[in-house]
Amino acid sequence: NAGVTQTPKFQVLKTGQSMTLQCAQDMNHNSMYWYRQDPGMGLRLIYYSASEGTTDKGEVPNGYNVSRLNKREFSLRLESAAPSQTSVYFCASSEGREGLRPQHFGDGTRLSIL
Amino acid sequence: AQSVAQPEDQVNVAEGNPLTVKCTYSVSGNPYLFWYVQYPNRGLQFLLKYITGDNLVKGSYGFEAEFNKSQTSFHLKKPSALVSDSALYFCAVRRINQAGTALIFGKGTTLSVSS
């Protein structure tokens, strides 16, 4: 039971470098999400995708781009990393598009920007 | 705008005692509310949800939550705490706007259960 798989688990970047965080789910879910978690801030939604081919901005989209490559995969890209983007990034997925089903989370990518 | 608040950063209880983790919400329309738990170095795990119906919702690991419309609260409870319940707990509310649906999370409450 893989569920939601995120790669890599850890990464250190220098300011200005680019990187793509990968996420894949094997539960045939329609909806996928990217969050960032910072101490004392809870989880904040960066982008989400209600279905293959659609993406929408969340609370904190600046500095990020996303691609819903197919129903399984939803990637998050940092074009020019900044120290403020140091965080733990979580991908999640859920059935349906109405937001009533539980979200299933990966174990996160811990990203440090120097 | 939909939002949730978790007024306590940390809750400390002794093993075997009842526990409560508080959550209040602000929504326009019917609230759809969730509780999640996060263990160290792991993603969030779903505990329970309130969509409609009974105000007392039962979930995983012996947890339950009480929905109170007049107090706009959705507190998480367990009759007898275990040391293994020590974790970070998040309350969340469904948000709907023209872009679609998503969850808005509170800032989290750390539960510490001592033996």
PDB file of N, CA, C and O in Angstrom, chain A residues 30-35 44-62 64-68 74-76 97, chain B residues 95-103:
ATOM      1  N   ASN A  30      -9.091  11.803  -7.661  1.00  0.00           N
ATOM      2  CA  ASN A  30      -9.208  12.927  -8.588  1.00  0.00           C
ATOM      3  C   ASN A  30      -8.415  14.138  -8.130  1.00  0.00           C
ATOM      4  O   ASN A  30      -7.775  14.815  -8.903  1.00  0.00           O
ATOM      5  N   SER A  31      -8.514  14.454  -6.842  1.00  0.00           N
ATOM      6  CA  SER A  31      -7.967  15.712  -6.332  1.00  0.00           C
ATOM      7  C   SER A  31      -6.591  15.516  -5.709  1.00  0.00           C
ATOM      8  O   SER A  31      -6.358  14.541  -4.997  1.00  0.00           O
ATOM      9  N   MET A  32      -5.707  16.479  -5.979  1.00  0.00           N
ATOM     10  CA  MET A  32      -4.371  16.452  -5.382  1.00  0.00           C
ATOM     11  C   MET A  32      -3.999  17.845  -4.906  1.00  0.00           C
ATOM     12  O   MET A  32      -4.494  18.845  -5.447  1.00  0.00           O
ATOM     13  N   TYR A  33      -3.124  17.911  -3.899  1.00  0.00           N
ATOM     14  CA  TYR A  33      -2.822  19.160  -3.212  1.00  0.00           C
ATOM     15  C   TYR A  33      -1.335  19.247  -2.870  1.00  0.00           C
ATOM     16  O   TYR A  33      -0.702  18.230  -2.613  1.00  0.00           O
ATOM     17  N   TRP A  34      -0.842  20.485  -2.820  1.00  0.00           N
ATOM     18  CA  TRP A  34       0.479  20.755  -2.272  1.00  0.00           C
ATOM     19  C   TRP A  34       0.337  21.754  -1.120  1.00  0.00           C
ATOM     20  O   TRP A  34      -0.298  22.806  -1.273  1.00  0.00           O
ATOM     21  N   TYR A  35       0.946  21.406   0.029  1.00  0.00           N
ATOM     22  CA  TYR A  35       0.958  22.262   1.205  1.00  0.00           C
ATOM     23  C   TYR A  35       2.408  22.510   1.617  1.00  0.00           C
ATOM     24  O   TYR A  35       3.291  21.712   1.353  1.00  0.00           O
ATOM     25  N   ARG A  44      -0.366  25.317   5.028  1.00  0.00           N
ATOM     26  CA  ARG A  44      -0.910  26.314   4.127  1.00  0.00           C
ATOM     27  C   ARG A  44      -0.907  25.756   2.715  1.00  0.00           C
ATOM     28  O   ARG A  44       0.092  25.215   2.249  1.00  0.00           O
ATOM     29  N   LEU A  45      -2.041  25.919   2.046  1.00  0.00           N
ATOM     30  CA  LEU A  45      -2.219  25.362   0.716  1.00  0.00           C
ATOM     31  C   LEU A  45      -1.487  26.202  -0.313  1.00  0.00           C
ATOM     32  O   LEU A  45      -1.675  27.423  -0.386  1.00  0.00           O
ATOM     33  N   ILE A  46      -0.674  25.555  -1.134  1.00  0.00           N
ATOM     34  CA  ILE A  46       0.063  26.260  -2.179  1.00  0.00           C
ATOM     35  C   ILE A  46      -0.719  26.221  -3.493  1.00  0.00           C
ATOM     36  O   ILE A  46      -1.041  27.261  -4.066  1.00  0.00           O
ATOM     37  N   TYR A  47      -1.003  25.025  -3.959  1.00  0.00           N
ATOM     38  CA  TYR A  47      -1.787  24.796  -5.174  1.00  0.00           C
ATOM     39  C   TYR A  47      -2.598  23.525  -4.987  1.00  0.00           C
ATOM     40  O   TYR A  47      -2.231  22.657  -4.200  1.00  0.00           O
ATOM     41  N   TYR A  48      -3.654  23.416  -5.762  1.00  0.00           N
ATOM     42  CA  TYR A  48      -4.367  22.163  -5.791  1.00  0.00           C
ATOM     43  C   TYR A  48      -4.905  21.898  -7.193  1.00  0.00           C
ATOM     44  O   TYR A  48      -4.940  22.792  -8.048  1.00  0.00           O
ATOM     45  N   SER A  49      -5.295  20.632  -7.411  1.00  0.00           N
ATOM     46  CA  SER A  49      -5.790  20.191  -8.700  1.00  0.00           C
ATOM     47  C   SER A  49      -7.007  19.321  -8.451  1.00  0.00           C
ATOM     48  O   SER A  49      -6.914  18.261  -7.840  1.00  0.00           O
ATOM     49  N   ALA A  50      -8.159  19.792  -8.919  1.00  0.00           N
ATOM     50  CA  ALA A  50      -9.408  19.054  -8.690  1.00  0.00           C
ATOM     51  C   ALA A  50      -9.539  17.865  -9.634  1.00  0.00           C
ATOM     52  O   ALA A  50     -10.320  16.949  -9.374  1.00  0.00           O
ATOM     53  N   SER A  51      -8.817  17.899 -10.740  1.00  0.00           N
ATOM     54  CA  SER A  51      -8.864  16.791 -11.683  1.00  0.00           C
ATOM     55  C   SER A  51      -7.693  16.933 -12.644  1.00  0.00           C
ATOM     56  O   SER A  51      -7.047  17.986 -12.709  1.00  0.00           O
ATOM     57  N   GLU A  52      -7.437  15.884 -13.380  1.00  0.00           N
ATOM     58  CA  GLU A  52      -6.375  15.915 -14.376  1.00  0.00           C
ATOM     59  C   GLU A  52      -6.621  17.072 -15.344  1.00  0.00           C
ATOM     60  O   GLU A  52      -7.730  17.269 -15.832  1.00  0.00           O
ATOM     61  N   GLY A  53      -5.580  17.866 -15.546  1.00  0.00           N
ATOM     62  CA  GLY A  53      -5.681  18.970 -16.490  1.00  0.00           C
ATOM     63  C   GLY A  53      -6.088  20.295 -15.892  1.00  0.00           C
ATOM     64  O   GLY A  53      -6.106  21.314 -16.590  1.00  0.00           O
ATOM     65  N   THR A  54      -6.418  20.323 -14.594  1.00  0.00           N
ATOM     66  CA  THR A  54      -6.791  21.585 -13.952  1.00  0.00           C
ATOM     67  C   THR A  54      -5.922  21.830 -12.719  1.00  0.00           C
ATOM     68  O   THR A  54      -5.605  20.893 -11.989  1.00  0.00           O
ATOM     69  N   THR A  55      -5.550  23.082 -12.510  1.00  0.00           N
ATOM     70  CA  THR A  55      -4.823  23.475 -11.300  1.00  0.00           C
ATOM     71  C   THR A  55      -5.329  24.835 -10.849  1.00  0.00           C
ATOM     72  O   THR A  55      -5.763  25.646 -11.693  1.00  0.00           O
ATOM     73  N   ASP A  56      -5.287  25.081  -9.540  1.00  0.00           N
ATOM     74  CA  ASP A  56      -5.756  26.354  -8.996  1.00  0.00           C
ATOM     75  C   ASP A  56      -4.862  26.791  -7.854  1.00  0.00           C
ATOM     76  O   ASP A  56      -4.301  25.967  -7.134  1.00  0.00           O
ATOM     77  N   LYS A  57      -4.758  28.096  -7.668  1.00  0.00           N
ATOM     78  CA  LYS A  57      -3.918  28.645  -6.612  1.00  0.00           C
ATOM     79  C   LYS A  57      -4.572  28.464  -5.255  1.00  0.00           C
ATOM     80  O   LYS A  57      -5.783  28.541  -5.113  1.00  0.00           O
ATOM     81  N   GLY A  58      -3.719  28.250  -4.256  1.00  0.00           N
ATOM     82  CA  GLY A  58      -4.177  28.194  -2.878  1.00  0.00           C
ATOM     83  C   GLY A  58      -3.851  29.488  -2.163  1.00  0.00           C
ATOM     84  O   GLY A  58      -3.890  30.568  -2.743  1.00  0.00           O
ATOM     85  N   GLU A  59      -3.491  29.374  -0.862  1.00  0.00           N
ATOM     86  CA  GLU A  59      -3.225  30.562  -0.043  1.00  0.00           C
ATOM     87  C   GLU A  59      -1.886  31.224  -0.347  1.00  0.00           C
ATOM     88  O   GLU A  59      -1.742  32.435  -0.253  1.00  0.00           O
ATOM     89  N   VAL A  60      -0.856  30.419  -0.672  1.00  0.00           N
ATOM     90  CA  VAL A  60       0.508  30.944  -0.808  1.00  0.00           C
ATOM     91  C   VAL A  60       1.171  30.459  -2.088  1.00  0.00           C
ATOM     92  O   VAL A  60       2.183  29.751  -2.055  1.00  0.00           O
ATOM     93  N   PRO A  61       0.672  30.843  -3.268  1.00  0.00           N
ATOM     94  CA  PRO A  61       1.199  30.296  -4.522  1.00  0.00           C
ATOM     95  C   PRO A  61       2.452  30.994  -5.065  1.00  0.00           C
ATOM     96  O   PRO A  61       3.128  30.452  -5.945  1.00  0.00           O
ATOM     97  N   ASN A  62       2.764  32.173  -4.536  1.00  0.00           N
ATOM     98  CA  ASN A  62       3.859  32.952  -5.139  1.00  0.00           C
ATOM     99  C   ASN A  62       5.190  32.226  -5.029  1.00  0.00           C
ATOM    100  O   ASN A  62       5.583  31.762  -3.963  1.00  0.00           O
ATOM    101  N   TYR A  64       5.965  29.536  -6.825  1.00  0.00           N
ATOM    102  CA  TYR A  64       5.773  28.119  -7.154  1.00  0.00           C
ATOM    103  C   TYR A  64       4.968  27.964  -8.445  1.00  0.00           C
ATOM    104  O   TYR A  64       4.156  28.812  -8.798  1.00  0.00           O
ATOM    105  N   ASN A  65       5.213  26.843  -9.108  1.00  0.00           N
ATOM    106  CA  ASN A  65       4.374  26.410 -10.217  1.00  0.00           C
ATOM    107  C   ASN A  65       4.088  24.922 -10.052  1.00  0.00           C
ATOM    108  O   ASN A  65       4.843  24.208  -9.382  1.00  0.00           O
ATOM    109  N   VAL A  66       2.999  24.479 -10.664  1.00  0.00           N
ATOM    110  CA  VAL A  66       2.627  23.074 -10.548  1.00  0.00           C
ATOM    111  C   VAL A  66       2.263  22.515 -11.912  1.00  0.00           C
ATOM    112  O   VAL A  66       1.938  23.251 -12.844  1.00  0.00           O
ATOM    113  N   SER A  67       2.332  21.183 -11.990  1.00  0.00           N
ATOM    114  CA  SER A  67       1.904  20.462 -13.190  1.00  0.00           C
ATOM    115  C   SER A  67       1.154  19.216 -12.761  1.00  0.00           C
ATOM    116  O   SER A  67       1.669  18.433 -11.953  1.00  0.00           O
ATOM    117  N   ARG A  68      -0.048  19.054 -13.285  1.00  0.00           N
ATOM    118  CA  ARG A  68      -0.771  17.780 -13.072  1.00  0.00           C
ATOM    119  C   ARG A  68      -0.522  16.961 -14.325  1.00  0.00           C
ATOM    120  O   ARG A  68      -1.237  17.063 -15.331  1.00  0.00           O
ATOM    121  N   PHE A  74       1.476  14.831  -9.544  1.00  0.00           N
ATOM    122  CA  PHE A  74       1.266  16.274  -9.352  1.00  0.00           C
ATOM    123  C   PHE A  74       2.580  16.827  -8.838  1.00  0.00           C
ATOM    124  O   PHE A  74       2.966  16.557  -7.700  1.00  0.00           O
ATOM    125  N   SER A  75       3.287  17.599  -9.663  1.00  0.00           N
ATOM    126  CA  SER A  75       4.609  18.078  -9.276  1.00  0.00           C
ATOM    127  C   SER A  75       4.572  19.554  -8.909  1.00  0.00           C
ATOM    128  O   SER A  75       3.737  20.328  -9.398  1.00  0.00           O
ATOM    129  N   LEU A  76       5.501  19.929  -8.038  1.00  0.00           N
ATOM    130  CA  LEU A  76       5.633  21.315  -7.570  1.00  0.00           C
ATOM    131  C   LEU A  76       7.029  21.809  -7.941  1.00  0.00           C
ATOM    132  O   LEU A  76       8.020  21.163  -7.612  1.00  0.00           O
ATOM    133  N   ARG A  97     -14.282  15.666  -5.858  1.00  0.00           N
ATOM    134  CA  ARG A  97     -13.888  17.062  -6.049  1.00  0.00           C
ATOM    135  C   ARG A  97     -14.611  17.999  -5.077  1.00  0.00           C
ATOM    136  O   ARG A  97     -14.428  19.204  -5.135  1.00  0.00           O
TER     137      ARG A  97
ATOM    138  N   ARG B  95     -13.193  24.768   2.539  1.00  0.00           N
ATOM    139  CA  ARG B  95     -13.411  26.070   1.947  1.00  0.00           C
ATOM    140  C   ARG B  95     -13.892  25.873   0.511  1.00  0.00           C
ATOM    141  O   ARG B  95     -13.383  25.049  -0.226  1.00  0.00           O
ATOM    142  N   ILE B  96     -14.906  26.667   0.140  1.00  0.00           N
ATOM    143  CA  ILE B  96     -15.380  26.662  -1.245  1.00  0.00           C
ATOM    144  C   ILE B  96     -15.295  28.075  -1.775  1.00  0.00           C
ATOM    145  O   ILE B  96     -15.757  29.016  -1.125  1.00  0.00           O
ATOM    146  N   ASN B  97     -14.692  28.223  -2.958  1.00  0.00           N
ATOM    147  CA  ASN B  97     -14.761  29.504  -3.653  1.00  0.00           C
ATOM    148  C   ASN B  97     -14.860  29.225  -5.146  1.00  0.00           C
ATOM    149  O   ASN B  97     -14.995  28.073  -5.559  1.00  0.00           O
ATOM    150  N   GLN B  98     -14.772  30.247  -5.930  1.00  0.00           N
ATOM    151  CA  GLN B  98     -14.983  30.071  -7.369  1.00  0.00           C
ATOM    152  C   GLN B  98     -13.917  29.186  -7.985  1.00  0.00           C
ATOM    153  O   GLN B  98     -14.121  28.602  -9.049  1.00  0.00           O
ATOM    154  N   ALA B  99     -12.780  29.046  -7.293  1.00  0.00           N
ATOM    155  CA  ALA B  99     -11.702  28.214  -7.835  1.00  0.00           C
ATOM    156  C   ALA B  99     -11.885  26.743  -7.500  1.00  0.00           C
ATOM    157  O   ALA B  99     -11.222  25.899  -8.093  1.00  0.00           O
ATOM    158  N   GLY B 100     -12.752  26.437  -6.537  1.00  0.00           N
ATOM    159  CA  GLY B 100     -12.946  25.042  -6.178  1.00  0.00           C
ATOM    160  C   GLY B 100     -12.970  24.846  -4.682  1.00  0.00           C
ATOM    161  O   GLY B 100     -13.216  25.774  -3.918  1.00  0.00           O
ATOM    162  N   THR B 101     -12.715  23.619  -4.245  1.00  0.00           N
ATOM    163  CA  THR B 101     -12.773  23.290  -2.813  1.00  0.00           C
ATOM    164  C   THR B 101     -11.392  22.914  -2.313  1.00  0.00           C
ATOM    165  O   THR B 101     -10.590  22.346  -3.045  1.00  0.00           O
ATOM    166  N   ALA B 102     -11.142  23.215  -1.017  1.00  0.00           N
ATOM    167  CA  ALA B 102      -9.869  22.865  -0.397  1.00  0.00           C
ATOM    168  C   ALA B 102     -10.087  22.889   1.109  1.00  0.00           C
ATOM    169  O   ALA B 102     -11.144  23.280   1.595  1.00  0.00           O
ATOM    170  N   LEU B 103      -9.094  22.426   1.864  1.00  0.00           N
ATOM    171  CA  LEU B 103      -9.145  22.475   3.318  1.00  0.00           C
ATOM    172  C   LEU B 103      -8.304  23.627   3.832  1.00  0.00           C
ATOM    173  O   LEU B 103      -7.200  23.868   3.333  1.00  0.00           O
TER     174      LEU B 103
END
